[in-house]
Coordinates of C-alpha atoms and ligand atoms in Angstrom, one line a residue:
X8 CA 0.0 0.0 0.0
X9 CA 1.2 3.7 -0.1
X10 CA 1.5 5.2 3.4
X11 CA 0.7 9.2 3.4
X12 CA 0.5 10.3 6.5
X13 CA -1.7 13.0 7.4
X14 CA 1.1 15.6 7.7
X15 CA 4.1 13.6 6.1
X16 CA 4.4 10.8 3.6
X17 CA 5.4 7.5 5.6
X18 CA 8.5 5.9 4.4
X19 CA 7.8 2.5 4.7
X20 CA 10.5 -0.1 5.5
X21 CA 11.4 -2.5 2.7
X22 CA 10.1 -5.5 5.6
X23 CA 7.0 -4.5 4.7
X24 CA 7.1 -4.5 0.6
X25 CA 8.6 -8.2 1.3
X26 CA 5.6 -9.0 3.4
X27 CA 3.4 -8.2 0.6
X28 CA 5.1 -10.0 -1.6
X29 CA 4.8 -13.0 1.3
X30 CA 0.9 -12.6 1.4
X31 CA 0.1 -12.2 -2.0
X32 CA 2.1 -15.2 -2.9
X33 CA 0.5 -17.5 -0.5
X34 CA -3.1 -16.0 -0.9
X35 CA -2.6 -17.2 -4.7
X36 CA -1.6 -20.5 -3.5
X37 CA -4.4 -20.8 -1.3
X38 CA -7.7 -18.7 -2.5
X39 CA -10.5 -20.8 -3.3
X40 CA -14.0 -20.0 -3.9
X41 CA -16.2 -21.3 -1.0
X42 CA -19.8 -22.0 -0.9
X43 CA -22.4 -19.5 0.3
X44 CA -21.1 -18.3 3.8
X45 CA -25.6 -17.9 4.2
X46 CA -25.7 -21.7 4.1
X47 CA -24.4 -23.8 7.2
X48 CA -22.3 -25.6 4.9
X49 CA -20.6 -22.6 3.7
X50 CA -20.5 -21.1 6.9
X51 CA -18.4 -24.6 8.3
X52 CA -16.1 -24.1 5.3
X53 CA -15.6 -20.3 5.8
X54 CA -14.9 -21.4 9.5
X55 CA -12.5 -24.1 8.5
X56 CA -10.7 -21.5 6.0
X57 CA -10.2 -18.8 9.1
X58 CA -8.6 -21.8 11.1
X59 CA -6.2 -22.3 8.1
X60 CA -5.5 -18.4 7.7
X61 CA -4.9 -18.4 11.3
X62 CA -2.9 -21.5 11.3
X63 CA -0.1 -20.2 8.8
X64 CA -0.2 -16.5 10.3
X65 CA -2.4 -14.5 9.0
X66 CA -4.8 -13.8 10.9
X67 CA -4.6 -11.2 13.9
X68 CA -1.6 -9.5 12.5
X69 CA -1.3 -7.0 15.0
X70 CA -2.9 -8.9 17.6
X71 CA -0.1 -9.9 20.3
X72 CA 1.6 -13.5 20.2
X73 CA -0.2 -14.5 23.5
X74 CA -4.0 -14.0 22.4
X75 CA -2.8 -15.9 19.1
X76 CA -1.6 -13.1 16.9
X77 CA 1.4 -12.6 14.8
X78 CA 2.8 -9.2 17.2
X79 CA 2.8 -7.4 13.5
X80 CA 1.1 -3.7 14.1
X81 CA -1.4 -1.9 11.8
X82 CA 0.1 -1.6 8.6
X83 CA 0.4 -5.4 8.6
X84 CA -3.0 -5.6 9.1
X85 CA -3.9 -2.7 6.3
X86 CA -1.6 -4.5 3.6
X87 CA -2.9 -8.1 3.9
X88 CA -6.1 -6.3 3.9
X89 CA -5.7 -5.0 0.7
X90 CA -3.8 -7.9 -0.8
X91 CA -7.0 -10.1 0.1
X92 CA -9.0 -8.1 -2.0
X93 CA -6.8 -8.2 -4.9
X94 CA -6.4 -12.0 -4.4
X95 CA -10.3 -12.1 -3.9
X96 CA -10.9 -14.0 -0.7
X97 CA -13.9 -14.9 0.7
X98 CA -15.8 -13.2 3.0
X99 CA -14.1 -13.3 6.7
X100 CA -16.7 -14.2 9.2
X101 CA -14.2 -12.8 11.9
X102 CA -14.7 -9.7 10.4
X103 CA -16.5 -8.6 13.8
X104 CA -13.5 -10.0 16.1
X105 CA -10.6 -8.9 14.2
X106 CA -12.2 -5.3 13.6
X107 CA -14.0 -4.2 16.7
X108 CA -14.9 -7.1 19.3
X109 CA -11.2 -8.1 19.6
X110 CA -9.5 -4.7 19.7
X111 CA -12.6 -3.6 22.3
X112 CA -12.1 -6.9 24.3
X113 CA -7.7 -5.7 24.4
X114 CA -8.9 -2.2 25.8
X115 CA -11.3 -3.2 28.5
X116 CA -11.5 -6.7 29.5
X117 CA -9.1 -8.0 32.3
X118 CA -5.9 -10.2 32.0
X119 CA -7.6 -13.2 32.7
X120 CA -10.6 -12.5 30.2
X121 CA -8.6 -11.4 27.3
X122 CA -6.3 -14.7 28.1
X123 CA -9.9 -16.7 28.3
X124 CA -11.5 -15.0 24.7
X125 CA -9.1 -13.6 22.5
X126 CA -7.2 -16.8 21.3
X127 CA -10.7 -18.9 20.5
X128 CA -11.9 -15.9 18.6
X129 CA -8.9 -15.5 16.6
X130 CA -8.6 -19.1 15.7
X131 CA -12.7 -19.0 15.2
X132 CA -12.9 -21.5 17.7
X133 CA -15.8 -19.4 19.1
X134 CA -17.4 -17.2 17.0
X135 CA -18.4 -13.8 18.4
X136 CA -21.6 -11.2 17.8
X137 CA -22.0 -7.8 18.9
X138 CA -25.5 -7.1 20.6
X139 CA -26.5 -3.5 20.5
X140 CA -28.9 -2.8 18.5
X141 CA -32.9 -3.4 19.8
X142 CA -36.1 -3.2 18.2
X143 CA -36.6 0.2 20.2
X144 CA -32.8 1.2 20.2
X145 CA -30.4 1.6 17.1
X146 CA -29.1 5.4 15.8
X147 CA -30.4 5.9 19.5
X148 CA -28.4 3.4 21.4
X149 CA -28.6 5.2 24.3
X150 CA -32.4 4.0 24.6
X151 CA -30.9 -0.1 25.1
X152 CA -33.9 -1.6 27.4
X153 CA -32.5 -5.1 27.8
X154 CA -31.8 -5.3 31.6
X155 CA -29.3 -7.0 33.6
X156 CA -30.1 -7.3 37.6
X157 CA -27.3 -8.3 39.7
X158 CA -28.1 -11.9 42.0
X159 CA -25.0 -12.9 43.9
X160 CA -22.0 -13.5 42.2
X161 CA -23.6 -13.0 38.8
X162 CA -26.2 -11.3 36.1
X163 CA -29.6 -12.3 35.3
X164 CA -30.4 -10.7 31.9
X165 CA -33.9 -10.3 30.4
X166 CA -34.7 -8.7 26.5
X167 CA -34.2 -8.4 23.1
X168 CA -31.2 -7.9 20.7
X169 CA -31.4 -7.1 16.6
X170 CA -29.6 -7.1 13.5
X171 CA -27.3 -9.5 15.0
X172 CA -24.7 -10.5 12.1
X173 CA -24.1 -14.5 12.2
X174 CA -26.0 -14.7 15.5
X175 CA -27.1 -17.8 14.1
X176 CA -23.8 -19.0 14.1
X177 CA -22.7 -17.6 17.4
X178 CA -20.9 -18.7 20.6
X179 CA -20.9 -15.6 22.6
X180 CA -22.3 -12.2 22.4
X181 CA -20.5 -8.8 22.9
X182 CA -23.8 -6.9 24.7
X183 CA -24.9 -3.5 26.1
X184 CA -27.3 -3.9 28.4
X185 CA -28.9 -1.8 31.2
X186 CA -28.1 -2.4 34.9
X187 CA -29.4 1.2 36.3
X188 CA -32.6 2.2 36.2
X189 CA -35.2 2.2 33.0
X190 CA -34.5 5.5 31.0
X191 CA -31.4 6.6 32.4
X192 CA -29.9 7.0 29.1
X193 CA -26.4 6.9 28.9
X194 CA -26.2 6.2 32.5
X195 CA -26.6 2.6 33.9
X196 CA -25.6 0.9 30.6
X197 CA -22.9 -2.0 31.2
X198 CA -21.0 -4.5 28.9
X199 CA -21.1 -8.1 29.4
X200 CA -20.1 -11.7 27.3
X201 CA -23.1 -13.4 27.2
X202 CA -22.7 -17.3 26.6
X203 CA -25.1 -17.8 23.6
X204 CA -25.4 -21.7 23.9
X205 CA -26.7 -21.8 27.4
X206 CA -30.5 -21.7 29.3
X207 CA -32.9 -19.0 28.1
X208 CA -31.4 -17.8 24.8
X209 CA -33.6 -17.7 21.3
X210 CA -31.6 -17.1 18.3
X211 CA -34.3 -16.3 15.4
X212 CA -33.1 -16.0 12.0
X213 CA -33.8 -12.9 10.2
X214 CA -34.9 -13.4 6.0
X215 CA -33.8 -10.2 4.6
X216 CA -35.9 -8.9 1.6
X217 CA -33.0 -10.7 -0.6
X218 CA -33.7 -14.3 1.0
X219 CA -30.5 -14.3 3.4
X220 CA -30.5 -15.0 6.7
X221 CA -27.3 -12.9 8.0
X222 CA -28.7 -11.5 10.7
X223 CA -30.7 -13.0 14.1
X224 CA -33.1 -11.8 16.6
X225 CA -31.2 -12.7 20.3
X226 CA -34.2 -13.6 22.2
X227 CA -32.8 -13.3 26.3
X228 CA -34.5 -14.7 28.9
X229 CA -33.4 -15.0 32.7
X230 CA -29.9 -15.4 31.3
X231 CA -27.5 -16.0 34.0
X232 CA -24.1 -14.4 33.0
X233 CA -21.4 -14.6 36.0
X234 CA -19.9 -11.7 36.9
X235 CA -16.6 -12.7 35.8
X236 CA -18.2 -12.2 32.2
X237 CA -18.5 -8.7 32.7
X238 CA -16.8 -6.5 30.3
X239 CA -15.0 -3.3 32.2
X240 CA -17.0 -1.8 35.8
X241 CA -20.9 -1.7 35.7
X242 CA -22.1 1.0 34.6
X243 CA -18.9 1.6 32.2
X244 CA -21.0 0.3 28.9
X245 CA -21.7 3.6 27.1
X246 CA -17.9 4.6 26.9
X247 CA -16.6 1.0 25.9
X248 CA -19.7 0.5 22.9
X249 CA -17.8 4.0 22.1
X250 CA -14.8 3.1 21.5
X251 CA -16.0 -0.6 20.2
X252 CA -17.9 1.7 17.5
X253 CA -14.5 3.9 17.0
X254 CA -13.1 0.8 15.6
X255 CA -15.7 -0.3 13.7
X256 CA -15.3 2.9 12.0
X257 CA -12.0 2.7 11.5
X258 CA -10.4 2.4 8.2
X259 CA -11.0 -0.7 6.0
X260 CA -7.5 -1.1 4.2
X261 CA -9.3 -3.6 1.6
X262 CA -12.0 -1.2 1.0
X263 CA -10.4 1.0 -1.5
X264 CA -9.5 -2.0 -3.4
X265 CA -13.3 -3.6 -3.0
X266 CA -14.5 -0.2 -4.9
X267 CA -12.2 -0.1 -7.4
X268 CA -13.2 -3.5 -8.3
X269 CA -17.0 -3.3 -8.2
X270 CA -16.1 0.1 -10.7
X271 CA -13.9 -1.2 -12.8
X272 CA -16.7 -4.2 -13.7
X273 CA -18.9 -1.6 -14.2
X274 CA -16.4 0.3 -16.8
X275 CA -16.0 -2.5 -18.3
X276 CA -19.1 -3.4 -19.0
X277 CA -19.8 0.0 -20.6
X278 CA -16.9 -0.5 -22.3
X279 CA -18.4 -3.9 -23.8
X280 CA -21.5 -2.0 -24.7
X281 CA -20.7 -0.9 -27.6
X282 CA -23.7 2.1 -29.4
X283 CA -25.7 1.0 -32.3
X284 CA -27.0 -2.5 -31.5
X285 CA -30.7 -2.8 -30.7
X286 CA -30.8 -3.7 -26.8
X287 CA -34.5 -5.2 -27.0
X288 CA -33.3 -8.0 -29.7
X289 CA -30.1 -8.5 -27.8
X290 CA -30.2 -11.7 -25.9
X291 CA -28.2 -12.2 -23.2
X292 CA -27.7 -14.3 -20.2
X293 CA -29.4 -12.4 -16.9
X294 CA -26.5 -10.2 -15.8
X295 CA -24.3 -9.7 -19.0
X296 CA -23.8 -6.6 -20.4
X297 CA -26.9 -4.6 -21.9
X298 CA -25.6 -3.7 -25.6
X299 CA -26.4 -0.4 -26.2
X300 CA -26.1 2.9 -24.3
X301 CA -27.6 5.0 -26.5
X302 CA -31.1 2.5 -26.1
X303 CA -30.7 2.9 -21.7
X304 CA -32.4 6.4 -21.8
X305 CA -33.1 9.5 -24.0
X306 CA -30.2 11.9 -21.8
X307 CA -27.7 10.0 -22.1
X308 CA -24.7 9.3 -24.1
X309 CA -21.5 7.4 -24.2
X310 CA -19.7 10.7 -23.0
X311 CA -21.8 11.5 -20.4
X312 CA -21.4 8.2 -19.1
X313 CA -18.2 8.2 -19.2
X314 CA -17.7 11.3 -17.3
X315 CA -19.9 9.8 -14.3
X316 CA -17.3 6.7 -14.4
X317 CA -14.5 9.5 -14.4
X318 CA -16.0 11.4 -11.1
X319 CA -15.9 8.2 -9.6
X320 CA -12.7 7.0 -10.2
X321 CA -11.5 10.2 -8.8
X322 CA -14.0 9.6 -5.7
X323 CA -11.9 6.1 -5.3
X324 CA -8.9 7.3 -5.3
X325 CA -9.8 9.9 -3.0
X326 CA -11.0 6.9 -0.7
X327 CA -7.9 5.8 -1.3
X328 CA -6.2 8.6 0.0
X329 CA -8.4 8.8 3.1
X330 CA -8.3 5.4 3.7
X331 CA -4.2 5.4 3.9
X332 CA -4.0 8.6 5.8
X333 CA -6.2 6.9 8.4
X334 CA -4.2 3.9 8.8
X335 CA -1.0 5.9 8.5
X336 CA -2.1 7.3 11.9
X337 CA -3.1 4.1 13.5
X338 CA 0.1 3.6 12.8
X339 CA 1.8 6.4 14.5
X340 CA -0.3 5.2 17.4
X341 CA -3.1 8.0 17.0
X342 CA -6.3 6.4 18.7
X343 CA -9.4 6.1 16.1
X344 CA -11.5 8.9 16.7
X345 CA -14.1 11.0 15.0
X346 CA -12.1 11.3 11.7
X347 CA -13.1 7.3 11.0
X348 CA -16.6 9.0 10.4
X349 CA -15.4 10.8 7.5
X350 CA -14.0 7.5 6.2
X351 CA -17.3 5.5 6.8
X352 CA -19.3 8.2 5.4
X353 CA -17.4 8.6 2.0
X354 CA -17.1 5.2 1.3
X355 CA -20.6 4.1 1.9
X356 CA -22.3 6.8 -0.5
X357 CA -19.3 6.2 -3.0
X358 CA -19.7 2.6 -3.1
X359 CA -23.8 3.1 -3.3
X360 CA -23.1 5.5 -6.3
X361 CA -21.1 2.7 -8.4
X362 CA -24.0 0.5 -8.1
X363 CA -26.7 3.0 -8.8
X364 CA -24.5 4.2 -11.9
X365 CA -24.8 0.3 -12.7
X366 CA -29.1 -0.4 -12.1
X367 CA -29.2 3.8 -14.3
X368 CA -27.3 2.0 -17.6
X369 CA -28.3 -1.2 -17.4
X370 CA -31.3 -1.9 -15.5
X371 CA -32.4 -4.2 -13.1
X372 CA -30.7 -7.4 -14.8
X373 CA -27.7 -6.3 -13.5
X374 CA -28.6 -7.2 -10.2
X375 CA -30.6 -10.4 -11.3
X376 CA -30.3 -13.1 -8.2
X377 CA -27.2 -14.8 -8.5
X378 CA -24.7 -12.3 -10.6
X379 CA -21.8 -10.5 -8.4
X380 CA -24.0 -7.1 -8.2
X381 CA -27.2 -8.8 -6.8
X382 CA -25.2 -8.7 -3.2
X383 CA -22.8 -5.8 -4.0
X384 CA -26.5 -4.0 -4.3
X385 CA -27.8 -5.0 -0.9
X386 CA -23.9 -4.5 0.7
X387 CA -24.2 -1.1 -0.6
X388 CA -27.7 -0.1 0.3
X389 CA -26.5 -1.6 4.3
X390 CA -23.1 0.3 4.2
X391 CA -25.2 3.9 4.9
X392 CA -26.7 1.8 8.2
X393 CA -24.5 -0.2 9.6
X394 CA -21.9 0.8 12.5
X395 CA -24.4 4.3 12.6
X396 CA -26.3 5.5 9.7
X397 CA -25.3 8.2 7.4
X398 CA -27.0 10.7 9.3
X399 CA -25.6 9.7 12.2
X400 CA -22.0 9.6 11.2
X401 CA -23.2 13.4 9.8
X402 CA -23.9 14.6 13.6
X403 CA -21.0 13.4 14.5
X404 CA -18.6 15.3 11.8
X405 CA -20.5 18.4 12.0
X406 CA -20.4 18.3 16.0
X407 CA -16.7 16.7 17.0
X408 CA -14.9 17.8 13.5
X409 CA -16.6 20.7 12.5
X410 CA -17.5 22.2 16.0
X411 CA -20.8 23.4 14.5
X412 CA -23.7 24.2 17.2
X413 CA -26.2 21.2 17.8
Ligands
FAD17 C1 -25.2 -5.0 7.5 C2 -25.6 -4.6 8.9 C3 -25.0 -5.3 10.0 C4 -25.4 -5.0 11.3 N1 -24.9 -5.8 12.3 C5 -25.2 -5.5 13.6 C6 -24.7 -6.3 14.7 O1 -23.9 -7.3 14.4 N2 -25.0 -6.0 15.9 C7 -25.8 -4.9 16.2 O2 -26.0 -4.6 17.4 N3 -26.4 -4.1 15.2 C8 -26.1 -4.4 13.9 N4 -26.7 -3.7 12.9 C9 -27.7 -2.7 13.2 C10 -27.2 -1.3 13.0 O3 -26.3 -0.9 14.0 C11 -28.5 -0.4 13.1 O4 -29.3 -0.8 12.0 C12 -28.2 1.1 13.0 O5 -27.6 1.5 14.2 C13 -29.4 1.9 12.7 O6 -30.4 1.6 13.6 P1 -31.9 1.3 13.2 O7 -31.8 0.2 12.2 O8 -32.7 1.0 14.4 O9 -32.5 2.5 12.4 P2 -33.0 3.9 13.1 O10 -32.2 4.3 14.2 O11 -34.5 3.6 13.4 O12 -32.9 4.9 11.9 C14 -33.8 4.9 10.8 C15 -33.4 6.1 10.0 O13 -33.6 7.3 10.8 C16 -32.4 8.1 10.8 N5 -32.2 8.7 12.1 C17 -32.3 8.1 13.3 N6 -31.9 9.0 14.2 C18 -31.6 10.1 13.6 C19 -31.1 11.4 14.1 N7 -30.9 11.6 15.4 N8 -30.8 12.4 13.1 C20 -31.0 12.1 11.8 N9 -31.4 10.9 11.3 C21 -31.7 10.0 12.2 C22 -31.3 7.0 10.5 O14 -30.1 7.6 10.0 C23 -32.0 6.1 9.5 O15 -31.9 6.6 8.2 C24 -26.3 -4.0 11.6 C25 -26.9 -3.3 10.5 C26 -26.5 -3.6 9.2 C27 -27.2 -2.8 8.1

């Protein structure tokens, strides 16, 4: 990757051009296409193929040697990121744990927990969730009604948890959850690890509108969670969900790469559709190229179009940039902080505009079930929502970066 720092360029050490050369050679050794990670047999094989990226080193780069890692840093992280992209990996169901849960788990949990977690999740021994979101509780977060009374020497928790991505599949929840009073806001919220595959929990499958079942409803009910499971003090859950969320922000090294990728199909495809041909009489299999531009709408023309693709190749490779100087800092040790808003926000809409350039030209056969831009539609559409919704991540530039009054 190229490392420009914020207010320098980074110089970065030949180790690390070798250990892109290292990753992309074995990721061509190794890639293979896997079945559908929405299936339980293609989440078993995605499982099994985290085991063997963990197994030769490559997973947890920064991650210290005693949780599992390799005791890399950041820009480990960011350039196998990126060469995983380019080698076209499959979909990392650790996503969640190497991103947020893990880093979270390194900033608040105690030796003993971090000792007890970290290595299973990296090796995807145990497969982690995060439980925030609620029915009544998502850009609002503070508004989390699920409660947790204290008994004894442990938690009994009562409620609901949403949009829980592979909660189908998981071992152990990463929740916020209310010890103070009802309504307290901020106030009274706490983190705990709740054990998913005990007494009193109901994992429902969610079918999105696109058939998949990626998310679950977490059904709780007189959970008992032992205070050793606790995450941080009580009453410490709204700043740790804070920075949990800081990371989740945080720059996506592969991103960049992702979007290029989705665009330069796209270009490609214009590319193919050459002006002339009549696109009703033009049979083609569901999700092949429509043949003529000049047929897709009265406005517009092959230069028009192509100044649309121009705008947003610029917009990636201002993505780019953003992207880098994000994980330059990380690097310098700069926390993740409002900035990663900026990041989140750019890329979503960007990455929403390449596919909505794609349905504008060629229509809704694009996204036909089954062809590469069926899911990079729906991925798009929940970038805006996920992690805090555009608007949200709005409020947050205009109030932290901007200053401006609320
Ligand atoms: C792909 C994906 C994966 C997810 N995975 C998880 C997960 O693993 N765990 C988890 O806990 N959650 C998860 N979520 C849920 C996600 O965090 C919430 O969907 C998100 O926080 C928005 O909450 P909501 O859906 O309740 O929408 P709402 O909060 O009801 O928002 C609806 C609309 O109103 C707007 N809005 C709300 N408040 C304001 C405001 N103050 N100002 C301006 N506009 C506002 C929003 O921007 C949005 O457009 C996931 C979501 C997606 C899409």
């Amino acid at each position: 990757m190229s490392t420009a720092g914020s207010r320098r360029p980074v110089d970065v050490p030949d180790s690390y051009h070798r250990f892109a050369g290292d990753a992309a050679a074995w990721l061509a050794a190794h890639v293979e296409e896997l079945p559908d990670v929405d299936t339980d047999e293609g989440f078993a094989a995605h499982r099994a193929w985290e085991r063997t990226l963990h197994d030769a080193g490559w997973s947890g780069l920064s991650w210290p040697r005693e949780y599992g890692g390799a005791g890399g840093d950041v820009l480990h992280e960011a350039i196998f990121a990126e060469e995983y992209e380019r080698a076209r990996g499959p979909v990392r169901i650790t996503r969640p744990a190497l991103r947020f849960l893990g880093p979270a788990l390194m900033h608040t949990a105690d030796a003993a927990q971090r000792a007890r977690w970290l290595p299973p999740m990296l090796a995807a021994g145990e497969i982690w969730c995060q439980g925030f979101s609620e029915p009544g509780a998502g850009s609002d977060l503070a508004a989390v009604g699920t409660r947790a009374v204290r008994i004894g020497d442990g938690y009994v928790v009562d409620g609901q948890k949403t949009w829980t991505t592979y909660g189908r599949h998981a071992d152990r929840m990463f929740a916020l959850v209310r010890t103070g009073p009802p309504g307290a806001g901020r106030h009274g919220l706490t983190c705990l690890a709740i054990d998913l595959t005990g007494p009193g929990v109901d994992v429902r499958p969610i079918r999105q509108v696109h058939g998949r079942t990626g998310f679950a409803e977490v059904f709780l009910t007189g959970v008992r969670v032992p205070v050793t499971d606790r995450i941080g003090d009580e009453g410490d859950g709204w700043a740790i969900a804070m920075r949990l969320l800081s990371f989740e922000r945080g720059p996506d090294a592969g991103g960049p790469a992702r979007s290029r990728r989705r665009l330069a199909a796209l270009a490609a495809d214009v590319a193919a559709a050459g002006p002339g041909r009549d696109r009703a009489s033009d049979e083609r299999e569901p999700g092949a190229p429509a043949a003529d531009l000049t047929a897709i709408g009265p406005d517009l023309d092959r230069a028009a179009v192509e100044g649309e693709l121009g705008a947003l190749v610029a917009r990636v490779h201002g993505y780019r940039c953003h992207t880098d100087r994000r994980v330059a800092a990380a690097w310098r040790g700069e926390q993740p902080g409002a900035e990663s808003s900026v990041v989140k926000l750019y890329s979503s809409e960007l990455d929403l505009d390449v596919v909505e350039l794609g349905l504008d030209l060629f229509g809704d056969e694009r996204t036909a079930e089954g062809t590469p831009e069926f899911l990079d539609l729906w991925h798009s559409r929940a970038g805006r929502i996920y992690g805090g919704a555009a608007e949200i991540q709005r409020t947050v530039v205009a109030d932290r970066l901007l200053g401006l009054p609320r």
